[in-house]
Amino acid sequence: MDTFLPSTIQLSYLAATALFFVGLKKLGSPATARNGNQLAAVGMLLAVVATLLDRQVVNYPMIGGAIALGSIVGIIGAKKVAMTEMPQMVGLLNGLGGAASALVAIAEFYRLLLEGNVPFDATLTAILGSLIGGITFSGSFIAFAKLQGLITGKPLSLPGQKIINILLFAGFLIGSVLLLIDPLHTSTFLVITGISLLLGLFLVLPIGGGDMPVVISLLNSLSGLAASAAGFVVMNNILIVAGALVGASGLILTVIMCKAMNRTLTNVLFSAFGGATAGSGGGGADDGDKSYRQVDAEAGAMMLGYARSVVVVPGYGMAVAQAQHSVRELADQLEKKGVEVKYAIHPVAGRMPGHMNVLLAEANVPYSQLYDMDDINSEFERTDVALVIGANDVVNPDAKEDPNSPIYGMPILEVDKAKNTIVIKRSMKPGYAGIDNQLFYREKTMMYFGSAKEAVADLVSEIKQL
Amino acid sequence: MSETLIAALFIFVLASFAGFEVITKVPPTLHTPLMSGANAISGIAVIGAMVVAGPNQTNLVTIMGLVAIVLATVNVVGGFMVTDRMLQMFKK
């Protein structure tokens, strides 16, 4: 009987871990994804119930209350959040997970302190846990604040930011060594936890809005590693394994996002992209003599309605304007007229990986109509009209043609190859990176000014009258 | 470093490799749900929090544990539910 309960708990953890793996595997295919997510949720429930059997866990009223409170908040949040706000939501949840992991690491460290004996291993892993968890927590909240528009999406940094960061990190290392020598220095532990929070802050503040897909993926990875680190502190395998799994998936997405922008992770994190480069870009000065062509709803509707094939290229502007439903209506009208409609999705369109796909799914666009960059680029030559809605840098031909452009080398959707291109945009102002877009001045390009939602709605009503 | 820590490191490294194998080649359509689903799993810290908050006493340790339970549960429940909400919209 002595070993029965502990073994039951550990075997349940093993089963839960297996469910996490199967669940994530199934999340990799659209047909099985929903089932996969549910399996992972069952795994989590199993792990929680098993933990209640732990003989150390006896404070049922308080623990039950905490779980109930968290569940209510989670349910309300998940039901209320708009699909356009998914990047913020994931950012916020990352932050909460990171905070929880850091708290577990810190609490276990204090528990050992109260017992008067902190082993070297526990100190080491608690330091790591509070570092990774702290960075995840504060970094995610800055990312959330930027995405939610609470603070500016532009890169922010203090003068001498690099030196400040190096000093902070040096302070962290010194504090850690002191703690490893004598764990009873509790104030030192508080100091390095504070430094961890500051590091997260200064990691994300200098990163611009358009780089958010990379940051969100990286914080996702870190939230997993934070859970793993907490697992090392309390020596619990399920935390270590599940955390490693999340760390791996976040890292894979981070790498995919960096590749889609042709940049390295260090470049994204430490270059304050768009801050320094925008001023030096020569493109801004000679704007005066470049001309562009404009189109109104009626003429735009004619071009679209009488085309044989149309490729829609959505970007963050569509998300901001919540225009996905109007876009779907436009596609419906066009299909009624026998036009073939496809969607071209750039990997970093929007503010998180796959953001556009979710928005279009919400508007009932079947995912078989969505095409990745590699699949659609060869088709633009045969496309009558490419309709760009709120996308900018991901369709900028400078990325292929101008070696001086800050985005040179980034793979783009080659809409400039289409027979005609209509760009829906609020004004001629450049995007977040401050880079001028040569596409707008091309002979085959028509600018259609307006907010994405109203512009598309106007197109729909004009097409109905054709 | 103790043997238990080394053993735990083995588990961590192997789980990371297994994770990479399981998750590579996810189509871009599923990137957001993959991320929010994985995010929910990272709320596994709730298990550690329950153990820390377990004893029938009130001190700094159990209070930190209880706060961690609340935060991690929001992460878990919110993450799985919002992922499910997204995935039920995906249609062929």
Coordinates of N, CA, C and O in Angstrom, one line a residue, chain A residues 139-276:
Chain A
G139 N 8.3 39.8 -20.5 CA 8.4 39.9 -22.0 C 7.0 39.7 -22.6 O 6.6 40.5 -23.5
S140 N 6.2 38.7 -22.1 CA 4.9 38.5 -22.7 C 4.0 39.6 -22.4 O 3.1 40.0 -23.2
F141 N 4.1 40.2 -21.2 CA 3.2 41.3 -20.9 C 3.5 42.5 -21.8 O 2.6 43.3 -22.2
I142 N 4.8 42.8 -22.1 CA 5.1 43.9 -23.0 C 4.6 43.6 -24.4 O 4.0 44.4 -25.0
A143 N 4.7 42.3 -24.8 CA 4.2 41.9 -26.1 C 2.7 42.1 -26.1 O 2.1 42.6 -27.1
F144 N 2.0 41.7 -25.1 CA 0.6 41.9 -25.0 C 0.2 43.4 -25.1 O -0.7 43.8 -25.8
A145 N 0.9 44.2 -24.3 CA 0.6 45.6 -24.3 C 0.8 46.2 -25.7 O 0.1 47.1 -26.1
K146 N 1.9 45.8 -26.4 CA 2.1 46.3 -27.7 C 1.0 45.9 -28.7 O 0.5 46.7 -29.4
L147 N 0.6 44.6 -28.6 CA -0.4 44.1 -29.5 C -1.8 44.7 -29.3 O -2.6 44.9 -30.1
Q148 N -2.0 45.0 -28.0 CA -3.3 45.5 -27.6 C -3.4 47.0 -27.8 O -4.4 47.6 -27.7
G149 N -2.2 47.6 -28.1 CA -2.2 49.0 -28.4 C -2.1 49.8 -27.1 O -2.3 51.1 -27.1
L150 N -1.8 49.2 -26.0 CA -1.6 49.9 -24.7 C -0.4 50.8 -24.7 O -0.3 51.8 -24.1
I151 N 0.7 50.2 -25.4 CA 1.9 51.0 -25.6 C 2.2 51.0 -27.1 O 1.6 50.1 -27.8
T152 N 3.0 51.9 -27.6 CA 3.2 52.0 -29.0 C 3.9 50.7 -29.5 O 4.7 50.0 -28.8
G153 N 3.5 50.3 -30.8 CA 4.1 49.1 -31.4 C 5.5 49.4 -31.9 O 6.2 48.5 -32.3
K154 N 5.9 50.6 -31.9 CA 7.3 51.0 -32.4 C 8.4 50.5 -31.5 O 8.1 50.3 -30.3
P155 N 9.6 50.2 -32.0 CA 10.7 49.8 -31.1 C 11.0 50.9 -30.1 O 11.1 52.1 -30.4
L156 N 11.1 50.5 -28.8 CA 11.4 51.5 -27.8 C 12.7 51.0 -27.1 O 12.9 49.8 -26.8
S157 N 13.7 51.9 -26.9 CA 14.8 51.5 -26.1 C 15.4 52.7 -25.4 O 15.3 53.9 -25.9
L158 N 16.1 52.5 -24.3 CA 16.8 53.5 -23.6 C 18.1 53.8 -24.2 O 18.7 53.0 -24.9
P159 N 18.6 55.1 -24.0 CA 20.0 55.3 -24.5 C 21.0 54.4 -23.8 O 20.8 54.1 -22.6
G160 N 21.9 53.8 -24.5 CA 22.8 52.9 -23.9 C 22.2 51.6 -23.5 O 22.7 50.9 -22.6
Q161 N 21.2 51.2 -24.3 CA 20.4 50.0 -23.9 C 21.3 48.7 -23.8 O 21.2 47.9 -22.9
K162 N 22.3 48.6 -24.8 CA 23.1 47.4 -24.8 C 24.0 47.3 -23.5 O 24.1 46.3 -23.0
I163 N 24.5 48.5 -23.1 CA 25.3 48.5 -21.9 C 24.5 48.1 -20.7 O 24.9 47.4 -19.8
I164 N 23.3 48.7 -20.6 CA 22.4 48.4 -19.5 C 22.1 46.9 -19.4 O 22.2 46.3 -18.4
N165 N 21.8 46.3 -20.6 CA 21.6 44.9 -20.7 C 22.7 44.1 -20.2 O 22.6 43.1 -19.4
I166 N 23.9 44.5 -20.7 CA 25.1 43.7 -20.3 C 25.4 43.8 -18.7 O 25.6 42.8 -18.1
L167 N 25.2 45.0 -18.2 CA 25.3 45.2 -16.8 C 24.3 44.4 -16.0 O 24.6 43.7 -15.0
L168 N 23.0 44.4 -16.5 CA 22.0 43.6 -15.8 C 22.4 42.1 -15.8 O 22.3 41.4 -14.8
F169 N 22.8 41.7 -17.0 CA 23.2 40.2 -17.0 C 24.4 39.9 -16.1 O 24.4 38.9 -15.5
A170 N 25.4 40.8 -16.1 CA 26.5 40.6 -15.2 C 26.0 40.5 -13.8 O 26.5 39.7 -13.0
G171 N 25.1 41.5 -13.4 CA 24.6 41.5 -12.1 C 23.9 40.1 -11.7 O 24.0 39.6 -10.6
F172 N 23.2 39.6 -12.7 CA 22.5 38.4 -12.6 C 23.5 37.2 -12.3 O 23.3 36.4 -11.4
L173 N 24.6 37.2 -13.1 CA 25.5 36.1 -12.9 C 26.2 36.2 -11.5 O 26.4 35.2 -10.9
I174 N 26.6 37.4 -11.1 CA 27.2 37.6 -9.8 C 26.3 37.2 -8.7 O 26.7 36.4 -7.8
G175 N 25.1 37.6 -8.8 CA 24.1 37.2 -7.8 C 23.9 35.7 -7.7 O 23.8 35.1 -6.6
S176 N 23.9 35.1 -8.9 CA 23.7 33.6 -8.9 C 24.9 32.9 -8.2 O 24.7 32.0 -7.5
V177 N 26.1 33.4 -8.5 CA 27.3 32.7 -7.9 C 27.2 32.9 -6.4 O 27.4 31.9 -5.6
L178 N 26.9 34.1 -5.9 CA 26.7 34.3 -4.5 C 25.7 33.4 -3.9 O 26.0 32.8 -2.8
L179 N 24.6 33.2 -4.5 CA 23.6 32.3 -4.0 C 24.0 30.9 -4.0 O 23.7 30.1 -3.1
L180 N 24.7 30.5 -5.0 CA 25.2 29.1 -5.1 C 26.2 28.8 -4.0 O 26.2 27.7 -3.4
I181 N 26.9 29.8 -3.6 CA 27.9 29.7 -2.5 C 27.1 29.6 -1.1 O 27.3 28.8 -0.3
D182 N 26.2 30.6 -1.0 CA 25.4 30.6 0.2 C 23.9 30.9 -0.1 O 23.5 32.0 -0.2
P183 N 23.1 29.8 -0.1 CA 21.7 30.0 -0.5 C 20.9 30.8 0.5 O 19.7 31.2 0.2
L184 N 21.4 31.1 1.7 CA 20.6 31.7 2.7 C 20.5 33.2 2.4 O 19.7 33.9 3.1
H185 N 21.2 33.7 1.4 CA 21.0 35.2 1.0 C 19.7 35.4 0.3 O 19.7 35.6 -0.9
T186 N 18.6 35.5 1.1 CA 17.3 35.6 0.4 C 17.2 36.9 -0.4 O 16.5 36.9 -1.4
S187 N 17.8 38.0 0.1 CA 17.7 39.2 -0.6 C 18.3 39.1 -2.0 O 17.8 39.7 -3.0
T188 N 19.4 38.4 -2.1 CA 20.1 38.2 -3.4 C 19.1 37.5 -4.4 O 19.0 37.9 -5.5
F189 N 18.3 36.6 -3.8 CA 17.4 35.9 -4.7 C 16.4 36.8 -5.3 O 16.0 36.8 -6.4
L190 N 15.9 37.7 -4.4 CA 14.9 38.7 -4.8 C 15.5 39.6 -5.9 O 14.9 40.0 -6.9
V191 N 16.8 40.0 -5.7 CA 17.5 40.9 -6.7 C 17.5 40.2 -8.1 O 17.2 40.8 -9.1
I192 N 18.0 38.9 -8.1 CA 18.1 38.3 -9.4 C 16.8 38.0 -10.1 O 16.6 38.1 -11.3
T193 N 15.7 37.8 -9.2 CA 14.4 37.7 -9.8 C 14.0 39.0 -10.4 O 13.4 39.1 -11.6
G194 N 14.3 40.1 -9.7 CA 14.0 41.5 -10.3 C 14.7 41.7 -11.6 O 14.2 42.2 -12.6
I195 N 16.0 41.3 -11.6 CA 16.8 41.5 -12.9 C 16.2 40.6 -14.0 O 16.1 41.1 -15.1
S196 N 15.7 39.4 -13.7 CA 15.1 38.6 -14.7 C 13.9 39.3 -15.4 O 13.7 39.3 -16.6
L197 N 13.1 40.0 -14.5 CA 11.9 40.7 -15.0 C 12.3 41.8 -15.9 O 11.8 42.1 -17.0
L198 N 13.4 42.6 -15.5 CA 13.9 43.7 -16.3 C 14.4 43.2 -17.6 O 14.2 43.8 -18.7
L199 N 15.1 42.1 -17.6 CA 15.7 41.5 -18.9 C 14.5 41.2 -19.9 O 14.7 41.5 -21.0
G200 N 13.4 40.6 -19.4 CA 12.3 40.4 -20.2 C 11.7 41.6 -20.8 O 11.4 41.7 -22.0
L201 N 11.6 42.7 -20.0 CA 11.2 44.0 -20.4 C 12.0 44.5 -21.5 O 11.5 44.9 -22.6
F202 N 13.3 44.5 -21.3 CA 14.3 45.1 -22.3 C 14.5 44.2 -23.5 O 15.0 44.7 -24.5
L203 N 14.1 43.0 -23.4 CA 14.2 42.1 -24.6 C 13.1 42.4 -25.6 O 13.3 42.5 -26.8
V204 N 11.9 42.7 -25.1 CA 10.7 42.9 -26.0 C 10.4 44.3 -26.4 O 10.0 44.6 -27.5
L205 N 10.7 45.3 -25.5 CA 10.5 46.7 -25.8 C 11.1 47.1 -27.1 O 10.4 47.9 -27.9
P206 N 12.3 46.8 -27.4 CA 12.9 47.3 -28.7 C 12.5 46.6 -29.9 O 13.0 46.9 -31.0
I207 N 11.5 45.7 -29.8 CA 11.1 45.0 -31.0 C 9.8 45.5 -31.6 O 8.8 45.8 -30.9
G208 N 9.8 45.8 -32.9 CA 8.7 46.4 -33.6 C 7.5 45.5 -33.8 O 7.6 44.3 -33.8
G209 N 6.3 46.1 -34.1 CA 5.1 45.3 -34.3 C 5.2 44.2 -35.3 O 4.7 43.2 -35.1
G210 N 5.9 44.5 -36.4 CA 5.9 43.6 -37.5 C 6.7 42.3 -37.2 O 6.6 41.3 -37.9
D211 N 7.6 42.4 -36.2 CA 8.4 41.3 -35.8 C 7.7 40.4 -34.7 O 8.3 39.5 -34.2
M212 N 6.5 40.8 -34.4 CA 5.7 40.1 -33.3 C 5.6 38.6 -33.6 O 5.6 37.8 -32.6
P213 N 5.4 38.1 -34.8 CA 5.3 36.6 -35.0 C 6.5 35.9 -34.4 O 6.4 34.8 -33.8
V214 N 7.7 36.5 -34.6 CA 8.9 35.9 -34.0 C 8.9 35.9 -32.5 O 9.2 34.9 -31.8
V215 N 8.6 37.1 -32.0 CA 8.6 37.3 -30.5 C 7.6 36.4 -29.8 O 7.9 35.7 -28.8
I216 N 6.4 36.3 -30.4 CA 5.4 35.5 -29.8 C 5.8 34.0 -29.8 O 5.6 33.3 -28.8
S217 N 6.4 33.6 -30.9 CA 6.9 32.2 -31.0 C 8.0 31.9 -30.0 O 8.0 30.9 -29.3
L218 N 8.9 32.9 -29.9 CA 10.0 32.7 -28.9 C 9.5 32.6 -27.5 O 9.9 31.8 -26.7
L219 N 8.5 33.5 -27.1 CA 8.0 33.5 -25.8 C 7.2 32.2 -25.5 O 7.2 31.7 -24.4
N220 N 6.6 31.7 -26.5 CA 5.9 30.4 -26.4 C 6.9 29.3 -26.1 O 6.7 28.5 -25.1
S221 N 8.0 29.4 -26.8 CA 9.1 28.4 -26.5 C 9.6 28.6 -25.0 O 9.7 27.6 -24.3
L222 N 9.8 29.8 -24.7 CA 10.3 30.1 -23.3 C 9.3 29.6 -22.2 O 9.7 29.2 -21.2
S223 N 8.0 29.8 -22.5 CA 7.1 29.4 -21.5 C 7.2 27.9 -21.2 O 7.0 27.4 -20.1
G224 N 7.5 27.1 -22.3 CA 7.7 25.7 -22.1 C 9.0 25.4 -21.3 O 8.9 24.6 -20.4
L225 N 10.0 26.1 -21.7 CA 11.3 25.9 -20.9 C 11.2 26.3 -19.5 O 11.8 25.7 -18.6
A226 N 10.3 27.4 -19.2 CA 10.1 27.8 -17.8 C 9.4 26.6 -17.0 O 9.8 26.4 -15.9
A227 N 8.5 26.0 -17.7 CA 7.8 24.9 -17.0 C 8.8 23.7 -16.8 O 8.8 23.1 -15.7
S228 N 9.7 23.5 -17.7 CA 10.7 22.5 -17.6 C 11.6 22.8 -16.4 O 11.9 21.9 -15.5
A229 N 12.0 24.1 -16.3 CA 12.9 24.5 -15.3 C 12.2 24.3 -13.9 O 12.8 23.8 -12.9
A230 N 10.9 24.7 -13.8 CA 10.2 24.5 -12.6 C 10.2 23.0 -12.3 O 10.3 22.6 -11.1
G231 N 10.1 22.1 -13.3 CA 10.1 20.7 -13.1 C 11.4 20.2 -12.5 O 11.4 19.3 -11.7
F232 N 12.5 20.8 -12.9 CA 13.8 20.5 -12.3 C 13.8 20.8 -10.9 O 14.4 20.1 -10.1
V233 N 13.2 22.0 -10.5 CA 13.3 22.4 -9.1 C 12.5 21.4 -8.2 O 13.0 21.0 -7.2
V234 N 11.3 21.1 -8.6 CA 10.5 20.2 -7.8 C 10.7 18.7 -8.2 O 10.1 17.9 -7.6
M235 N 11.6 18.5 -9.1 CA 11.9 17.1 -9.6 C 10.7 16.4 -10.0 O 10.3 15.4 -9.4
N236 N 10.0 16.9 -11.0 CA 8.8 16.3 -11.4 C 8.9 16.0 -13.0 O 9.0 17.0 -13.7
N237 N 8.9 14.8 -13.4 CA 9.1 14.4 -14.8 C 8.1 15.0 -15.7 O 8.4 15.4 -16.8
I238 N 6.8 15.1 -15.3 CA 5.8 15.5 -16.3 C 6.0 17.0 -16.6 O 5.8 17.4 -17.8
L239 N 6.5 17.8 -15.7 CA 6.8 19.2 -16.0 C 8.0 19.3 -16.9 O 7.9 20.0 -17.9
I240 N 9.0 18.4 -16.7 CA 10.2 18.5 -17.5 C 9.8 18.1 -19.0 O 10.2 18.8 -19.9
V241 N 9.1 17.0 -19.1 CA 8.8 16.5 -20.5 C 7.8 17.4 -21.2 O 8.1 17.8 -22.4
A242 N 6.7 17.8 -20.6 CA 5.7 18.7 -21.2 C 6.4 20.0 -21.6 O 6.2 20.5 -22.7
G243 N 7.2 20.5 -20.7 CA 7.8 21.8 -20.9 C 8.8 21.7 -22.1 O 8.8 22.6 -23.0
A244 N 9.5 20.6 -22.2 CA 10.5 20.4 -23.3 C 9.7 20.3 -24.6 O 10.1 20.9 -25.7
L245 N 8.6 19.7 -24.6 CA 7.7 19.5 -25.8 C 7.3 20.9 -26.3 O 7.4 21.2 -27.5
V246 N 6.8 21.8 -25.4 CA 6.4 23.1 -25.8 C 7.6 23.9 -26.2 O 7.5 24.7 -27.2
G247 N 8.7 23.8 -25.5 CA 9.9 24.5 -25.9 C 10.3 24.2 -27.3 O 10.6 25.0 -28.1
A248 N 10.2 22.9 -27.7 CA 10.6 22.5 -29.0 C 9.6 23.0 -30.1 O 10.0 23.6 -31.1
S249 N 8.3 23.0 -29.8 CA 7.3 23.5 -30.8 C 7.5 25.0 -31.0 O 7.4 25.5 -32.1
G250 N 7.7 25.7 -29.9 CA 7.9 27.1 -30.0 C 9.1 27.5 -30.8 O 9.1 28.4 -31.6
L251 N 10.2 26.7 -30.6 CA 11.4 26.9 -31.3 C 11.3 26.7 -32.8 O 11.8 27.4 -33.6
I252 N 10.5 25.6 -33.1 CA 10.3 25.3 -34.6 C 9.6 26.5 -35.2 O 10.0 26.9 -36.3
L253 N 8.5 27.0 -34.6 CA 7.8 28.1 -35.1 C 8.7 29.4 -35.2 O 8.6 30.1 -36.2
T254 N 9.5 29.6 -34.2 CA 10.4 30.7 -34.3 C 11.3 30.7 -35.5 O 11.5 31.6 -36.2
V255 N 11.9 29.5 -35.7 CA 12.8 29.3 -36.9 C 12.0 29.5 -38.2 O 12.5 30.2 -39.1
I256 N 10.8 29.0 -38.3 CA 10.0 29.2 -39.5 C 9.8 30.7 -39.8 O 9.9 31.2 -40.9
M257 N 9.4 31.4 -38.7 CA 9.1 32.8 -38.8 C 10.4 33.6 -39.2 O 10.3 34.5 -40.1
C258 N 11.5 33.3 -38.6 CA 12.8 34.0 -39.0 C 13.1 33.7 -40.5 O 13.5 34.6 -41.2
K259 N 13.0 32.5 -40.9 CA 13.3 32.1 -42.3 C 12.3 32.9 -43.2 O 12.8 33.4 -44.3
A260 N 11.1 33.1 -42.9 CA 10.1 33.8 -43.7 C 10.5 35.2 -43.8 O 9.9 35.9 -44.7
M261 N 11.3 35.7 -42.9 CA 11.7 37.1 -43.0 C 13.2 37.3 -43.5 O 13.7 38.3 -43.5
N262 N 13.8 36.1 -43.7 CA 15.2 36.1 -44.1 C 16.1 36.8 -43.1 O 17.0 37.5 -43.4
R263 N 15.8 36.6 -41.8 CA 16.6 37.2 -40.8 C 17.0 36.2 -39.7 O 16.3 35.2 -39.6
T264 N 18.0 36.5 -39.0 CA 18.4 35.6 -37.9 C 17.7 36.0 -36.7 O 17.3 37.2 -36.6
L265 N 17.6 35.1 -35.7 CA 17.0 35.4 -34.5 C 17.7 36.6 -33.8 O 17.0 37.5 -33.2
T266 N 19.0 36.6 -33.8 CA 19.7 37.7 -33.1 C 19.4 39.0 -33.8 O 19.3 40.0 -33.1
N267 N 19.3 39.0 -35.1 CA 19.0 40.2 -35.8 C 17.6 40.7 -35.4 O 17.4 41.9 -35.1
V268 N 16.6 39.9 -35.2 CA 15.3 40.3 -34.8 C 15.4 40.9 -33.4 O 14.8 41.9 -33.1
L269 N 16.1 40.2 -32.5 CA 16.1 40.5 -31.1 C 16.9 41.8 -30.8 O 16.5 42.6 -30.0
F270 N 18.0 42.0 -31.5 CA 18.9 43.0 -31.1 C 19.2 44.1 -32.0 O 20.0 44.9 -31.8
S271 N 18.4 44.2 -33.1 CA 18.7 45.3 -34.1 C 17.7 46.4 -34.0 O 17.9 47.4 -34.7
A272 N 16.7 46.4 -33.2 CA 15.6 47.4 -33.2 C 15.3 47.8 -34.6 O 15.3 48.9 -35.0
F273 N 14.9 46.8 -35.4 CA 14.5 46.9 -36.8 C 13.5 48.0 -37.0 O 12.6 48.2 -36.3
G274 N 13.8 48.9 -38.0 CA 12.8 49.9 -38.3 C 13.1 51.2 -37.6 O 12.8 52.3 -38.1
G275 N 13.8 51.1 -36.5 CA 14.2 52.4 -35.8 C 15.3 53.0 -36.5 O 15.2 54.1 -37.1
A276 N 16.5 52.4 -36.6 CA 17.6 53.0 -37.2 C 17.6 52.9 -38.7 O 17.9 53.9 -39.4

